Amino acid sequence: MMTTRQNQPGSRSKGRVTLSDVARMSGVSAMTVSRALNEPQRVSEQVRERVAQAVDALGYVPNRAARSLAGNRSYTIAVVIPSVSNAVFNNVIRGIYDVCAPAGYEMLMGNTYYSVQQESSLISKFLTHHPDGMIVTGLDMAESTRRQLEAAAIPVVQIMEVGGSAPLDMNVGISHSEAGAAMARYMLERGYRRIGVLGAQMDYRSQRRIQGFIDVLMGAGRADDKRVLTTSEPSTVCLGGQLLADLLLRNPDLDAVFCCNDDLAYGAIYECQRRHIRVPQQLAIAGFNDLEGSACINPSLTSIQTPLYDIGKTAAQMMMRRLAGEVLQQPVVDLGFRLQARDSA
Amino acid sequence: MMTTRQNQPGSRSKGRVTLSDVARMSGVSAMTVSRALNEPQRVSEQVRERVAQAVDALGYVPNRAARSLAGNRSYTIAVVIPSVSNAVFNNVIRGIYDVCAPAGYEMLMGNTYYSVQQESSLISKFLTHHPDGMIVTGLDMAESTRRQLEAAAIPVVQIMEVGGSAPLDMNVGISHSEAGAAMARYMLERGYRRIGVLGAQMDYRSQRRIQGFIDVLMGAGRADDKRVLTTSEPSTVCLGGQLLADLLLRNPDLDAVFCCNDDLAYGAIYECQRRHIRVPQQLAIAGFNDLEGSACINPSLTSIQTPLYDIGKTAAQMMMRRLAGEVLQQPVVDLGFRLQARDSA
DNA sequence: AATATAAATTTTAGCGCTAACATTACGCCG
DNA sequence: CGGCGTAATGTTAGCGCTAAAATTTATATT
């Protein structure tokens, strides 16, 4: 049970342990305590120890707001992604985290839910934290947001895709149209000829994947608009099954389907199981992103493996270098992808 | 391309637009601008408008650090969960967000990855932000962390489970042991007799689910240690298949398996598909959490539906009421669960 | 019109920390 | 042993905002 004084939020605090309390107890100035905590190598060992003891004894917790205000630096990187819950971005986030945390940076994370409006308002909100840098997903954003970011004059890394619109500052990702094209070439090589396409969410990257895929089919004289089914609804496993059902209704003769992400592909495979359609013999299915479950579904799913962790890690590393004052020779990095062939296509 | 002045981080800022710039331009005092932005009903309409214009013209972005420092309140709620990428917690987070965002609160989120150590260090880190409140997962935590939270003297809501250890402050969730027990009773009622149990991750809540399940089996004289297989490895779909394979090796006569979460259950179903074991005729399978995909896998998965969104929403509402100074009559809320019977068991 | 009351606004004083500069202590050399 | 460079510590001032108190202005009441 909570027994003690509850700080009155919204009143002038008293009784909070501050740097000067620690300073008083350890018999040095506040500034020295600050240095003992943030640049320990700059104070003598005995001071370092006395300060550590005082911090412990008093239960001192530094106040980031004060630090940020005084230091004109927040030690915070804002990360703007469509959805933290998405397994795709989770890997990216780990990559960012593994670089930021050891460097003493916090991450401020938020979801856009694939909406340009939500992205704009989220970025506005994040700017009030005065982050030292920002990592945002994708190359496309509202013009006003672009201006806001330029006005903020902080380093920005755009992640996930390269080669779409011109980047604002730094850029790390893969070419989604090339990845889509690679999948199309693979399917054609394997002998599939009546190839369908399923897409949901239809953010810019899904669109580019599908465009790249279709362009290759077109080049081979195998494109057919009737075989492409997309929706702006959020992508779910169940939706994959429904979309496949729709698509087959209009194209009973399909011999393969490219799903613009693995979730849809799972749903499509489930639908085939229910209809006793043998995959890949009667219908081949491929996905995109190569999520954890793709290796163990039946049949195992052919997909495009994207370097998610490395995208996050590289983006954060570039950010750190920029924050250290370095001028990057290569502000745009294409990390490439790998086609993971398995049993489903 | 970034053209303009890059703020030197770590130097005294100049040239940032501040409240007083807005005040000067709109011909009122800084304090009035502050009120115009934060309590608009307390200033005259014309001032409100002039301020809005000046904010627009100057591109003013408030500085949260300054606000937090001056106001002794951060408008931040720290949220400590095992893994943001987990679909389970995603729903909880949405519930929290839907209450916090309209109330003007930010969420500071972090993962413990089911580790008590990581939880401790995360909470320490979060306390440096001086959040106005904290929402943490589960009832169990390191004793030192418990003391830290008490010393911080902020409202705390522990979420996900009720009825385990005594709560620190407020508490919202379900009883995992009761939920496990309910599943066991259901399986016994359906006539299953040689029932196995699979568990991974084995955080406290998984343990309680399994314990509740086994207690009921025991009461019915159907418990058997050999039929329980658990691991502390993180739970994944693929692991579910491997664990089932192991379990069947030692217990070829099983007629049902309870998986302590849906991911494992998916893997178990896949493994059955590969082995041509008919579910549920030869082997029934049940999961826990009722994730999105559980309704459309083949066969559809019997699971325990937990009120994830409502847990988050309720927790945040209790937090808001507490921050408004209210004394809660009911600091512990059990939201209950529902057994979702489907085809797999 | 005088007074009481409420509403709108300003003034003052800091929140807790760190950048920049100032000072002191210490070792080392000629 | 004085002078000098370096390392260690201290002093000053202020980051941008808001709580609280003080003041001015508008509105109601008699």
PDB file of N, CA and C (backbone and C1' of nucleotides) in Angstrom, chain A residues 6-14 16, chain B residues 68-73, chain C residues 15, chain D residues 18-20:
ATOM      1  N   GLN A   6       1.948  11.891  -1.283  1.00  0.00           N
ATOM      2  CA  GLN A   6       1.764  11.885  -2.727  1.00  0.00           C
ATOM      3  C   GLN A   6       2.125  13.286  -3.185  1.00  0.00           C
ATOM      4  N   ASN A   7       3.072  13.423  -4.113  1.00  0.00           N
ATOM      5  CA  ASN A   7       3.362  14.761  -4.611  1.00  0.00           C
ATOM      6  C   ASN A   7       2.118  15.349  -5.200  1.00  0.00           C
ATOM      7  N   GLN A   8       1.819  16.563  -4.832  1.00  0.00           N
ATOM      8  CA  GLN A   8       0.710  17.240  -5.495  1.00  0.00           C
ATOM      9  C   GLN A   8       1.156  17.547  -6.911  1.00  0.00           C
ATOM     10  N   PRO A   9       0.595  16.879  -7.921  1.00  0.00           N
ATOM     11  CA  PRO A   9       1.008  17.306  -9.243  1.00  0.00           C
ATOM     12  C   PRO A   9       0.446  18.699  -9.484  1.00  0.00           C
ATOM     13  N   GLY A  10       1.229  19.518 -10.139  1.00  0.00           N
ATOM     14  CA  GLY A  10       0.734  20.850 -10.455  1.00  0.00           C
ATOM     15  C   GLY A  10       0.897  21.827  -9.321  1.00  0.00           C
ATOM     16  N   SER A  11       1.751  21.531  -8.384  1.00  0.00           N
ATOM     17  CA  SER A  11       2.105  22.531  -7.395  1.00  0.00           C
ATOM     18  C   SER A  11       3.617  22.529  -7.309  1.00  0.00           C
ATOM     19  N   ARG A  12       4.148  23.583  -6.769  1.00  0.00           N
ATOM     20  CA  ARG A  12       5.598  23.635  -6.648  1.00  0.00           C
ATOM     21  C   ARG A  12       6.066  22.523  -5.732  1.00  0.00           C
ATOM     22  N   SER A  13       6.986  21.714  -6.244  1.00  0.00           N
ATOM     23  CA  SER A  13       7.404  20.565  -5.444  1.00  0.00           C
ATOM     24  C   SER A  13       8.290  21.009  -4.295  1.00  0.00           C
ATOM     25  N   LYS A  14       8.179  20.314  -3.244  1.00  0.00           N
ATOM     26  CA  LYS A  14       9.102  20.435  -2.121  1.00  0.00           C
ATOM     27  C   LYS A  14       9.400  18.987  -1.741  1.00  0.00           C
ATOM     28  N   ARG A  16      11.329  16.826  -2.925  1.00  0.00           N
ATOM     29  CA  ARG A  16      11.961  15.950  -3.885  1.00  0.00           C
ATOM     30  C   ARG A  16      13.469  16.069  -3.690  1.00  0.00           C
TER      31      ARG A  16
ATOM     32  N   SER B  68       7.259  20.705 -17.903  1.00  0.00           N
ATOM     33  CA  SER B  68       7.323  19.690 -16.871  1.00  0.00           C
ATOM     34  C   SER B  68       8.084  20.209 -15.649  1.00  0.00           C
ATOM     35  N   LEU B  69       9.155  20.903 -15.913  1.00  0.00           N
ATOM     36  CA  LEU B  69       9.984  21.398 -14.816  1.00  0.00           C
ATOM     37  C   LEU B  69       9.233  22.459 -14.013  1.00  0.00           C
ATOM     38  N   ALA B  70       8.623  23.379 -14.714  1.00  0.00           N
ATOM     39  CA  ALA B  70       7.935  24.468 -14.027  1.00  0.00           C
ATOM     40  C   ALA B  70       6.662  23.977 -13.341  1.00  0.00           C
ATOM     41  N   GLY B  71       5.970  23.087 -14.006  1.00  0.00           N
ATOM     42  CA  GLY B  71       4.664  22.682 -13.499  1.00  0.00           C
ATOM     43  C   GLY B  71       4.715  21.534 -12.525  1.00  0.00           C
ATOM     44  N   ASN B  72       5.899  20.949 -12.356  1.00  0.00           N
ATOM     45  CA  ASN B  72       6.039  19.806 -11.467  1.00  0.00           C
ATOM     46  C   ASN B  72       5.076  18.684 -11.836  1.00  0.00           C
ATOM     47  N   ARG B  73       4.959  18.462 -13.113  1.00  0.00           N
ATOM     48  CA  ARG B  73       4.048  17.423 -13.600  1.00  0.00           C
ATOM     49  C   ARG B  73       4.443  17.200 -15.051  1.00  0.00           C
TER      50      ARG B  73
ATOM     51  P    DC C  15      13.150  26.402  -6.541  1.00  0.00           P
ATOM     52  O5'  DC C  15      12.657  25.154  -7.396  1.00  0.00           O
ATOM     53  C5'  DC C  15      11.301  24.781  -7.436  1.00  0.00           C
ATOM     54  C4'  DC C  15      11.064  24.027  -8.730  1.00  0.00           C
ATOM     55  C3'  DC C  15      12.228  23.137  -9.121  1.00  0.00           C
ATOM     56  O3'  DC C  15      11.931  21.814  -8.683  1.00  0.00           O
ATOM     57  C1'  DC C  15      11.424  24.431 -11.005  1.00  0.00           C
TER      58       DC C  15
ATOM     59  P    DT D  18       3.424  26.238 -19.580  1.00  0.00           P
ATOM     60  O5'  DT D  18       3.429  26.418 -17.999  1.00  0.00           O
ATOM     61  C5'  DT D  18       3.655  25.285 -17.170  1.00  0.00           C
ATOM     62  C4'  DT D  18       3.663  25.733 -15.723  1.00  0.00           C
ATOM     63  C3'  DT D  18       2.343  26.296 -15.225  1.00  0.00           C
ATOM     64  O3'  DT D  18       2.203  25.869 -13.878  1.00  0.00           O
ATOM     65  C1'  DT D  18       4.030  27.886 -14.893  1.00  0.00           C
ATOM     66  P    DA D  19       0.800  25.653 -13.243  1.00  0.00           P
ATOM     67  O5'  DA D  19       1.061  26.089 -11.735  1.00  0.00           O
ATOM     68  C5'  DA D  19       1.994  25.351 -10.952  1.00  0.00           C
ATOM     69  C4'  DA D  19       2.244  26.095  -9.660  1.00  0.00           C
ATOM     70  C3'  DA D  19       0.997  26.546  -8.933  1.00  0.00           C
ATOM     71  O3'  DA D  19       1.241  26.408  -7.540  1.00  0.00           O
ATOM     72  C1'  DA D  19       2.262  28.457  -9.613  1.00  0.00           C
ATOM     73  P    DA D  20       0.161  26.709  -6.490  1.00  0.00           P
ATOM     74  O5'  DA D  20       0.432  28.233  -6.134  1.00  0.00           O
ATOM     75  C5'  DA D  20       1.734  28.610  -5.693  1.00  0.00           C
ATOM     76  C4'  DA D  20       1.768  30.102  -5.504  1.00  0.00           C
ATOM     77  C3'  DA D  20       0.510  30.692  -4.858  1.00  0.00           C
ATOM     78  O3'  DA D  20       0.929  31.491  -3.771  1.00  0.00           O
ATOM     79  C1'  DA D  20       1.054  31.886  -6.828  1.00  0.00           C
TER      80       DA D  20
END
